[in-house]
Amino acid sequence: MLNIPLWQCYLVNCDPIWHHFYHLVLINKNSRSSIKKIYLWRKNLIIARNLDTVVVGAGFAGMYCLYKQIQDGFNAEIFEKADDVGGTWYWNKYPGARCDIESMDYSYSFSEELQQEWNWKEKYGTQPEILEYARFVSKKFNLREKINFKTSIVKARFINNKWMIETDNNIKIECKYLVLATGNLSTPNTPNIEGLSNFKGRIYHTGAWPEKMPEFEGRKVGIIGTGSSGVQSIPVISETAQKLLVFQRTANFSLPARHCELAENKRENYKKNYKKYRELAQNSSFGIAKYQPPTKSAFDVNEVERDEIYESAWQEGGQAMLFAFTDLLTNKEANETAANFVRKKIREIVKNKETAEKLCPNDHPIGTKRLCLDSNYFETYNKENVSLIDISNNPIQKFTEKGLVTNNMEYEFDDLVFATGFDAMTGAVNAIEISNEENVSLKSVWSKGPKTYLGIMVSDFPNLFMITGPQSPGVKSQMILSIEQHVNFIHDLIIHKKNNKYLQVNANNDKQNEWVNHNNEVANSTLYPLAHSWYNGDNIVGKTRNFMPYVGGVANYKNICDEKIKNDYEGFEFL
Ligand code: FAD
Ligand code: NAP
């Protein structure tokens, strides 16, 4: 009668007095034991649920968290806005979307059986392949029956040691633990520019791409944004569009991915040695096995040797160049040697000199914004149907029926693509009305920038956990590796609380401040803060500037977490 996962529903009575209430009985499909009474208020259904753990989001973080919870007998469920699993890889179906970390790294390590069973086909997983992998995982570990799809969590209030949660479809849930697996790059940012509703053509955002791929054949397309999403989609859209206009506010560094099919012998060799590779990844800075810390400064070698090293990294593809020397992300002059090398390459590739100059990044050190990896990005500007429009000094003034206006010039197109990124790291958390026992909202506590303890908890918000939250190394790493480490830590913390019969676990405020200060110190010892990027909220108008990721490296971070556990969960308070 009703489509509610896990529950079979019977309408048993129409209340004669409270005639606008209907009594329903819900029978748990699994256990068939627990019976609940719920009420139908006219046509608005209010369902009361009781769980140990509510996990928000069915991306890689939410799925692994649910898996751990089920394994240990917790009554846990996921609530997910989308109608499928995959998170990032569900929403970002834009042309050319793929991973820029090699498939053999970008995957779960928690199950040897899964590692051996799944066969990646390409060096860098495509969006469809990664989404398929996410679906495969959800089926293999029977997670889907515990996922409430098409359901957003909108409100959460902590009262009497419980989180009282509300969804957008009137489900009310009471639970002990609330885990936010809501994603760092899951709230698309569409710039607030006058007149968008006047535009008569089709509008897309790379971060919320439609299921059915739009045809661009014979159409004039305008795309705004040249971050990773733009860099990936521009070459592919240019293959079919009659004309592609690229509106670039800031030129970006991009390195060739050197994408190819994954040879079977390479894949099998990796699979045989997975243990070794996963360990290498865990002990590295960015969670990628092949990028081990360099040993030489850029100035330990002469210019010719340095350029040979950069050339070999350029030919190899991927992020290798950033791992060539110890000081590329800490010393401006060292960084400039790599930046110059890439600018030289851009000038070699792009035939039109004026366009090449516009494409050369000059406003930030290389690597301080998320470095893009591309397949023929700069080459695309040699195509006759592609035009680069530099809007660095002439912001978009308004949208019109037929296109947009910048510098008092109107550009016309049939389709508009926003590759304008995300309200990163805090967007999805702040979209939920979360408040603590004192009715203080998390959004207000974070109004001047997020503060967390280890990127996992926020002081005064007990029993609330974040996976790869602000001040964790998540977004500065191969994210699935960080996700697994965070989930393991959170899960063990919950078990510790449960075994000791505590009602609450909370982050100590002083320890949280220490952690935030440590984060800022580490960031300020690098060149990262010199860039305007989503790392520090600069991409969102009105967002307080705050460097959010922990850039001390995943290995250091894990050691710090392990140390906290050894010291009896130092920094966590139990009640
Ligand atoms: P997500 O995958 O973002 O999942 C969060 C889920 O929570 C979403 O499904 C969302 O719908 C749901 N949600 C949010 N709020 C609510 C709510 N209130 N109620 C219900 N549901 C909610 N990382 C890498 O390491 N390597 C890469 O190469 C790489 N490439 C990327 C490419 C793109 C295009 C993007 C956008 C990101 C990329 N990332 C990459 C980062 C990527 O986000 C992570 O690797 C990883 O997929 C994050 O998983 P997650 O589960 O933490 O979050
Ligand atoms: P992004 O890096 O934030 O880039 C957004 C782009 O839109 C920038 O070029 C930005 O210009 C431009 N922009 C934003 N607002 C604008 C405005 N009002 N007018 C004109 N231009 C505007 O977003 P993204 O490309 O979606 O990538 C976000 C992150 O997702 C990446 O850094 C990465 O972590 C992940 N990702 C990874 C891959 C991958 O290869 N695996 C692919 C896509 C995304 P400014 O630079 O001037 O702000």
Coordinates of C-alpha atoms and ligand atoms in Angstrom, one line a residue, residues 55-64 78-94 97-102 106 108 124-125 127 130 148 150-155 166 168 180-187 206-207 228-229 232 286 288 319 370 422 427-429 431-432 467-468 474-481 483 534, ligand 1:
V55 CA 23.3 8.0 8.4
V56 CA 22.7 10.9 6.0
G57 CA 23.9 10.3 2.4
A58 CA 24.5 7.1 0.4
G59 CA 27.9 8.0 -1.2
F60 CA 31.0 6.0 -0.4
A61 CA 31.1 7.5 3.1
G62 CA 27.5 6.6 4.0
M63 CA 27.6 3.2 2.5
Y64 CA 30.7 2.1 4.4
I78 CA 20.7 5.7 5.5
F79 CA 18.5 8.6 4.3
E80 CA 19.5 9.7 0.8
K81 CA 18.1 12.6 -1.3
A82 CA 18.8 10.8 -4.6
D83 CA 17.0 7.7 -5.9
D84 CA 20.2 5.7 -6.0
V85 CA 23.6 5.3 -4.2
G86 CA 26.9 6.8 -5.4
G87 CA 26.7 10.4 -4.2
T88 CA 29.2 12.4 -6.3
W89 CA 29.1 9.8 -9.0
Y90 CA 25.3 9.8 -9.1
W91 CA 25.0 13.6 -9.4
N92 CA 28.0 14.4 -11.7
K93 CA 26.9 12.7 -14.9
Y94 CA 28.3 15.5 -17.1
A97 CA 33.2 13.1 -15.8
R98 CA 35.7 10.7 -14.4
C99 CA 38.1 10.2 -11.5
D100 CA 41.5 11.9 -11.5
I101 CA 43.0 9.3 -9.1
E102 CA 43.7 6.0 -10.7
Y106 CA 40.2 5.0 -5.8
Y108 CA 37.3 0.5 -1.0
Y124 CA 40.9 6.5 -14.4
G125 CA 37.3 5.3 -13.7
Q127 CA 31.5 8.3 -13.9
I130 CA 32.3 4.3 -10.6
N148 CA 15.6 5.3 2.3
K150 CA 14.4 10.1 -2.3
T151 CA 14.4 11.3 1.3
S152 CA 16.3 14.4 2.5
I153 CA 17.1 15.0 6.2
V154 CA 16.0 18.6 6.8
K155 CA 16.1 19.0 10.6
E166 CA 12.8 15.2 10.4
D168 CA 11.3 16.3 3.8
L180 CA 26.6 13.2 8.4
A181 CA 28.0 11.5 5.3
T182 CA 26.6 14.4 3.3
G183 CA 29.7 15.0 1.1
N184 CA 32.1 17.9 0.7
L185 CA 31.2 18.6 -2.9
S186 CA 27.5 17.9 -3.0
T187 CA 25.9 21.3 -2.9
T206 CA 27.7 19.8 -13.9
G207 CA 27.0 18.9 -10.3
S228 CA 38.1 20.4 -12.8
S229 CA 34.5 20.0 -14.0
Q232 CA 36.8 17.6 -18.1
F286 CA 47.7 12.3 -0.2
I288 CA 48.0 7.6 -3.2
Q319 CA 49.8 14.6 -10.5
R370 CA 42.8 21.5 -6.7
F422 CA 30.1 23.7 -5.0
G427 CA 27.2 23.6 2.2
A428 CA 25.4 20.2 2.8
V429 CA 25.8 20.3 6.6
A431 CA 21.5 23.0 4.7
I432 CA 20.2 20.8 7.5
I467 CA 32.8 11.8 7.8
T468 CA 35.7 13.9 6.3
G474 CA 39.6 14.2 3.4
V475 CA 39.4 16.5 0.4
K476 CA 43.2 16.6 0.2
S477 CA 43.5 12.9 -0.3
Q478 CA 42.3 9.9 -2.2
M479 CA 38.9 10.3 -0.6
I480 CA 37.8 6.7 -0.2
L481 CA 40.9 6.0 1.9
I483 CA 36.5 7.9 4.3
W534 CA 36.7 26.4 -2.5
Ligands
FAD1 P1 29.1 12.3 -1.7 O1 29.5 11.3 -2.7 O2 29.0 13.7 -2.0 O3 27.7 11.7 -1.1 C1 26.9 12.5 -0.2 C2 25.5 12.1 -0.4 O4 24.7 12.8 0.6 C3 24.9 12.6 -1.7 O5 24.4 11.5 -2.4 C4 23.8 13.6 -1.3 O6 22.7 13.5 -2.2 C5 23.5 13.1 0.1 N1 22.9 14.2 0.9 C6 23.5 15.4 1.2 N2 22.7 16.1 2.1 C7 21.6 15.3 2.3 C8 20.5 15.4 3.1 N3 20.3 16.5 3.8 N4 19.6 14.4 3.1 C9 19.7 13.3 2.4 N5 20.8 13.1 1.6 C10 21.8 14.1 1.6 N6 37.7 12.4 -4.9 C11 38.9 11.7 -5.1 O7 39.5 11.2 -4.2 N7 39.3 11.5 -6.4 C12 38.7 12.0 -7.5 O8 39.2 11.8 -8.6 C13 37.5 12.7 -7.3 N8 36.8 13.2 -8.3 C14 35.7 13.9 -8.1 C15 35.0 14.3 -9.2 C16 33.9 15.1 -9.1 C17 33.1 15.6 -10.3 C18 33.5 15.6 -7.8 C19 32.3 16.5 -7.6 C20 34.2 15.1 -6.7 C21 35.3 14.2 -6.8 N9 36.0 13.7 -5.8 C22 37.1 12.9 -6.0 C23 35.5 13.9 -4.4 C24 34.3 12.9 -4.1 O9 33.3 13.8 -3.7 C25 34.7 11.9 -3.1 O10 35.7 11.1 -3.7 C26 33.6 10.9 -2.7 O11 32.8 10.4 -3.7 C27 32.8 11.5 -1.6 O12 31.9 10.6 -1.0 P2 30.9 11.0 0.2 O13 30.1 9.8 0.4 O14 31.7 11.6 1.3 O15 30.1 12.2 -0.4

